[in-house]
mmCIF file of C-alpha atoms in Angstrom:
data_model
loop_
_atom_site.group_PDB
_atom_site.id
_atom_site.type_symbol
_atom_site.label_atom_id
_atom_site.label_comp_id
_atom_site.label_asym_id
_atom_site.label_seq_id
_atom_site.Cartn_x
_atom_site.Cartn_y
_atom_site.Cartn_z
ATOM 1 C CA MET A 1 157.951 143.089 159.534
ATOM 2 C CA HIS A 2 155.555 141.115 157.305
ATOM 3 C CA GLU A 3 153.895 142.761 154.340
ATOM 4 C CA ASN A 4 150.113 143.005 154.413
ATOM 5 C CA ILE A 5 148.595 139.629 153.621
ATOM 6 C CA LEU A 6 145.790 141.037 151.502
ATOM 7 C CA THR A 7 145.504 144.277 149.568
ATOM 8 C CA ALA A 8 142.790 145.755 147.396
ATOM 9 C CA ASN A 9 144.657 144.549 144.305
ATOM 10 C CA GLN A 10 145.411 141.086 145.670
ATOM 11 C CA PRO A 11 142.252 139.182 146.671
ATOM 12 C CA MET A 12 142.945 135.842 148.332
ATOM 13 C CA THR A 13 141.780 133.683 145.435
ATOM 14 C CA GLU A 14 145.006 132.075 144.255
ATOM 15 C CA PHE A 15 146.370 128.787 145.522
ATOM 16 C CA THR A 16 149.786 130.407 145.964
ATOM 17 C CA GLU A 17 148.280 132.957 148.361
ATOM 18 C CA GLU A 18 146.896 130.253 150.660
ATOM 19 C CA ARG A 19 150.073 128.216 150.294
ATOM 20 C CA GLY A 20 152.050 131.183 151.563
ATOM 21 C CA LEU A 21 149.755 131.617 154.556
ATOM 22 C CA LEU A 22 150.002 127.959 155.468
ATOM 23 C CA GLU A 23 153.784 128.036 155.302
ATOM 24 C CA ARG A 24 153.910 131.120 157.486
ATOM 25 C CA CYS A 25 151.499 129.553 159.993
ATOM 26 C CA ALA A 26 153.671 126.452 160.147
ATOM 27 C CA GLY A 27 156.517 128.741 161.122
ATOM 28 C CA GLY A 28 154.510 130.277 163.972
ATOM 29 C CA ASP A 29 153.224 133.417 162.252
ATOM 30 C CA ARG A 30 150.126 134.434 164.217
ATOM 31 C CA GLU A 31 149.170 137.135 161.733
ATOM 32 C CA ALA A 32 148.915 134.595 158.923
ATOM 33 C CA PHE A 33 146.922 132.269 161.171
ATOM 34 C CA ALA A 34 144.527 135.099 162.037
ATOM 35 C CA SER A 35 143.892 135.661 158.322
ATOM 36 C CA LEU A 36 142.996 132.007 157.778
ATOM 37 C CA TYR A 37 140.830 132.100 160.893
ATOM 38 C CA THR A 38 138.901 135.144 159.676
ATOM 39 C CA CYS A 39 138.395 133.730 156.182
ATOM 40 C CA HIS A 40 136.994 130.378 157.310
ATOM 41 C CA LEU A 41 135.317 131.086 160.659
ATOM 42 C CA SER A 42 131.760 131.783 159.455
ATOM 43 C CA SER A 43 131.510 128.864 157.038
ATOM 44 C CA LEU A 44 132.876 126.455 159.639
ATOM 45 C CA ILE A 45 130.388 127.604 162.291
ATOM 46 C CA ARG A 46 127.527 127.145 159.807
ATOM 47 C CA TYR A 47 128.741 123.623 159.035
ATOM 48 C CA VAL A 48 129.020 122.598 162.699
ATOM 49 C CA PHE A 49 125.646 124.189 163.504
ATOM 50 C CA LEU A 50 123.948 121.789 161.063
ATOM 51 C CA PHE A 51 124.798 118.981 163.490
ATOM 52 C CA THR A 52 124.664 120.645 166.908
ATOM 53 C CA ARG A 53 121.722 123.040 166.361
ATOM 54 C CA SER A 54 123.356 125.142 169.059
ATOM 55 C CA ARG A 55 125.144 128.381 168.275
ATOM 56 C CA GLU A 56 127.060 128.328 171.557
ATOM 57 C CA LEU A 57 128.223 124.721 171.152
ATOM 58 C CA SER A 58 129.099 125.321 167.487
ATOM 59 C CA GLU A 59 131.299 128.281 168.375
ATOM 60 C CA GLU A 60 132.944 126.252 171.158
ATOM 61 C CA ILE A 61 133.749 123.360 168.818
ATOM 62 C CA VAL A 62 135.063 125.704 166.116
ATOM 63 C CA GLN A 63 137.348 127.388 168.631
ATOM 64 C CA ASP A 64 138.637 123.936 169.583
ATOM 65 C CA VAL A 65 139.248 123.232 165.884
ATOM 66 C CA PHE A 66 141.493 126.255 165.477
ATOM 67 C CA VAL A 67 143.270 125.616 168.778
ATOM 68 C CA LYS A 68 143.983 122.053 167.671
ATOM 69 C CA ILE A 69 145.272 123.251 164.296
ATOM 70 C CA TRP A 70 147.533 125.850 165.917
ATOM 71 C CA GLU A 71 148.923 123.270 168.330
ATOM 72 C CA LYS A 72 149.896 121.124 165.329
ATOM 73 C CA LYS A 73 150.736 124.011 163.032
ATOM 74 C CA GLU A 74 153.927 122.395 161.731
ATOM 75 C CA GLY A 75 151.729 119.924 159.862
ATOM 76 C CA LEU A 76 150.238 122.745 157.780
ATOM 77 C CA LEU A 77 153.274 122.458 155.520
ATOM 78 C CA TYR A 78 151.749 119.260 154.139
ATOM 79 C CA VAL A 79 148.157 120.513 153.783
ATOM 80 C CA GLN A 80 147.194 120.977 150.137
ATOM 81 C CA SER A 81 143.922 122.809 150.748
ATOM 82 C CA PHE A 82 143.000 124.397 154.069
ATOM 83 C CA GLN A 83 139.190 124.236 153.868
ATOM 84 C CA PRO A 84 138.870 120.428 153.521
ATOM 85 C CA TYR A 85 141.464 120.124 156.269
ATOM 86 C CA ILE A 86 139.550 122.220 158.804
ATOM 87 C CA PHE A 87 136.238 120.587 157.910
ATOM 88 C CA LYS A 88 137.761 117.152 158.509
ATOM 89 C CA THR A 89 139.150 118.352 161.846
ATOM 90 C CA ALA A 90 135.717 119.719 162.768
ATOM 91 C CA LYS A 91 134.079 116.420 161.818
ATOM 92 C CA ASN A 92 136.474 114.512 164.091
ATOM 93 C CA LEU A 93 135.725 116.824 167.027
ATOM 94 C CA LEU A 94 131.997 116.482 166.372
ATOM 95 C CA MET A 95 132.385 112.698 166.484
ATOM 96 C CA ASP A 96 134.236 113.006 169.789
ATOM 97 C CA HIS A 97 131.439 115.173 171.175
ATOM 98 C CA LEU A 98 128.773 112.724 169.969
ATOM 99 C CA ARG A 99 130.553 109.763 171.548
ATOM 100 C CA ARG A 100 130.917 111.566 174.883
ATOM 101 C CA GLU A 101 127.280 112.649 174.847
ATOM 102 C CA GLN A 102 126.038 109.157 174.034
ATOM 103 C CA THR A 103 128.243 107.619 176.712
ATOM 104 C CA GLU A 104 126.949 110.051 179.333
ATOM 105 C CA ASN A 105 123.322 109.507 178.313
ATOM 106 C CA ARG A 106 123.424 105.733 178.253
ATOM 107 C CA TYR A 107 125.169 105.458 181.619
ATOM 108 C CA ARG A 108 122.797 107.975 183.169
ATOM 109 C CA ASN A 109 119.792 106.066 181.836
ATOM 110 C CA LEU A 110 121.027 102.546 182.504
ATOM 111 C CA THR A 111 123.284 102.403 185.539
ATOM 112 C CA GLY A 112 121.238 104.503 187.952
ATOM 113 C CA PRO A 113 118.407 102.984 190.017
ATOM 114 C CA PHE A 114 114.907 103.295 188.617
ATOM 115 C CA SER A 115 112.738 105.824 190.373
ATOM 116 C CA GLU A 116 109.541 107.716 189.730
ATOM 117 C CA GLU A 117 111.472 110.214 187.655
ATOM 118 C CA SER A 118 112.872 107.451 185.456
ATOM 119 C CA THR A 119 109.395 106.534 184.250
ATOM 120 C CA ASP A 120 109.511 109.710 182.186
ATOM 121 C CA GLN A 121 112.093 108.185 179.851
ATOM 122 C CA THR A 122 111.104 108.299 176.214
ATOM 123 C CA ASP A 123 110.534 105.138 174.216
ATOM 124 C CA SER A 124 113.701 105.987 172.309
ATOM 125 C CA ASP A 125 115.745 106.020 175.517
ATOM 126 C CA ILE A 126 114.366 102.632 176.541
ATOM 127 C CA ILE A 127 115.028 101.072 173.148
ATOM 128 C CA TYR A 128 118.531 102.529 173.116
ATOM 129 C CA GLY A 129 119.021 101.040 176.573
ATOM 130 C CA GLN A 130 118.000 97.625 175.285
ATOM 131 C CA TYR A 131 120.633 97.857 172.557
ATOM 132 C CA PHE A 132 123.196 98.875 175.136
ATOM 133 C CA GLN A 133 122.337 95.808 177.201
ATOM 134 C CA LEU A 134 122.671 93.648 174.093
ATOM 135 C CA ALA A 135 126.086 95.195 173.508
ATOM 136 C CA GLN A 136 127.044 94.422 177.102
ATOM 137 C CA ASP A 137 125.980 90.794 176.573
ATOM 138 C CA ALA A 138 128.142 90.643 173.459
ATOM 139 C CA ILE A 139 131.135 92.210 175.226
ATOM 140 C CA SER A 140 130.890 89.639 178.024
ATOM 141 C CA GLN A 141 131.428 86.897 175.436
ATOM 142 C CA LEU A 142 134.669 88.357 174.104
ATOM 143 C CA PRO A 143 138.007 86.686 174.957
ATOM 144 C CA GLU A 144 139.418 88.354 178.067
ATOM 145 C CA LYS A 145 142.240 90.287 176.385
ATOM 146 C CA ARG A 146 139.982 91.440 173.544
ATOM 147 C CA LYS A 147 137.337 92.504 176.045
ATOM 148 C CA GLN A 148 139.929 94.487 178.014
ATOM 149 C CA ILE A 149 141.097 96.328 174.903
ATOM 150 C CA PHE A 150 137.528 97.091 173.846
ATOM 151 C CA GLU A 151 136.638 98.503 177.268
ATOM 152 C CA LEU A 152 139.816 100.571 177.500
ATOM 153 C CA LYS A 153 138.785 102.177 174.225
ATOM 154 C CA THR A 154 135.053 102.618 174.862
ATOM 155 C CA LYS A 155 134.886 103.250 178.610
ATOM 156 C CA GLU A 156 138.220 104.905 179.358
ATOM 157 C CA GLU A 157 138.510 106.453 175.872
ATOM 158 C CA LEU A 158 142.205 105.643 175.585
ATOM 159 C CA SER A 159 143.936 106.017 172.235
ATOM 160 C CA LEU A 160 145.448 103.033 170.439
ATOM 161 C CA ASP A 161 148.920 104.152 171.497
ATOM 162 C CA GLU A 162 147.844 104.508 175.128
ATOM 163 C CA ILE A 163 146.269 101.046 175.142
ATOM 164 C CA ALA A 164 149.376 99.528 173.570
ATOM 165 C CA ALA A 165 151.584 101.139 176.216
ATOM 166 C CA LYS A 166 149.280 100.144 179.068
ATOM 167 C CA LEU A 167 149.159 96.486 177.992
ATOM 168 C CA SER A 168 152.747 96.293 176.680
ATOM 169 C CA ILE A 169 151.654 95.155 173.234
ATOM 170 C CA SER A 170 152.059 96.616 169.757
ATOM 171 C CA LYS A 171 149.647 99.165 168.309
ATOM 172 C CA SER A 172 148.909 96.809 165.391
ATOM 173 C CA VAL A 173 147.784 94.113 167.838
ATOM 174 C CA VAL A 174 145.521 96.617 169.614
ATOM 175 C CA LYS A 175 144.007 97.694 166.308
ATOM 176 C CA LYS A 176 143.434 94.113 165.180
ATOM 177 C CA GLN A 177 141.825 93.087 168.473
ATOM 178 C CA LEU A 178 139.660 96.223 168.591
ATOM 179 C CA TYR A 179 138.452 95.630 165.042
ATOM 180 C CA ALA A 180 137.574 92.018 165.871
ATOM 181 C CA ALA A 181 135.753 93.033 169.059
ATOM 182 C CA THR A 182 133.750 95.776 167.370
ATOM 183 C CA SER A 183 132.798 93.506 164.474
ATOM 184 C CA PHE A 184 131.614 90.828 166.898
ATOM 185 C CA VAL A 185 129.490 93.288 168.890
ATOM 186 C CA LYS A 186 127.933 94.744 165.729
ATOM 187 C CA ASP A 187 127.139 91.271 164.359
ATOM 188 C CA TYR A 188 125.620 90.307 167.713
ATOM 189 C CA LEU A 189 123.396 93.388 167.638
ATOM 190 C CA ARG A 190 122.251 92.618 164.090
ATOM 191 C CA LYS A 191 121.318 89.053 165.036
ATOM 192 C CA HIS A 192 119.538 89.852 168.300
ATOM 193 C CA GLY A 193 118.060 93.321 167.760
ATOM 194 C CA GLU A 194 115.477 94.791 165.428
ATOM 195 C CA MET A 195 116.949 97.241 162.907
ATOM 196 C CA THR A 196 115.398 100.591 163.826
ATOM 197 C CA THR A 197 116.584 104.201 163.782
ATOM 198 C CA ASP A 198 117.960 103.731 167.289
ATOM 199 C CA MET A 199 119.862 100.655 166.149
ATOM 200 C CA VAL A 200 121.372 102.635 163.260
ATOM 201 C CA ILE A 201 122.506 105.346 165.689
ATOM 202 C CA PHE A 202 124.029 102.745 168.001
ATOM 203 C CA MET A 203 125.834 101.063 165.088
ATOM 204 C CA TYR A 204 127.097 104.471 163.949
ATOM 205 C CA PHE A 205 128.580 104.986 167.391
ATOM 206 C CA LEU A 206 130.328 101.623 167.261
ATOM 207 C CA SER A 207 131.712 102.417 163.787
ATOM 208 C CA GLY A 208 133.488 105.436 165.229
ATOM 209 C CA ILE A 209 135.351 103.253 167.743
ATOM 210 C CA GLN A 210 137.601 101.544 165.193
#
């Protein structure tokens, strides 16, 4: 049976203490994982809340963070410091959430037929829609294979490995073609659209694709 992780005479302030917990977690020790979870839960929720402004969504994302870490617990052997590691994981999940939300919003606003209700769209939604149409114009000008790779990534949200397998090409080729496609679309937007806050948000979204 494991000894107690923390005692009154042994506060968890030393690097060796965390190192021991990480090694035990990597070996499947749920008690050690629970200790790390308890120590970092509050600070991680506060961090995520800064972006989501929703307590419920923040807690949901943080739970996903710890689930993801547990699923890949063997990798904790190579983590030097746990806090930067979980914050980076949280940032990646936040980016995923942002991309999904933006995709849902732009398709809802742009692909559906206009009706009386649609006249209630904000100016920001309309401007964002214009940038999306510009992006679509740019995508249509891509070479066919490059366009296919770009759409598999942005519309179907496939990983680089999944795209490579689907098209029977190497991952390096996928990455190179995706980089070229994204750069072209961003340059097209810069040349044909006015640089506003909405443009910056749209460009930020494209940056996360590569």
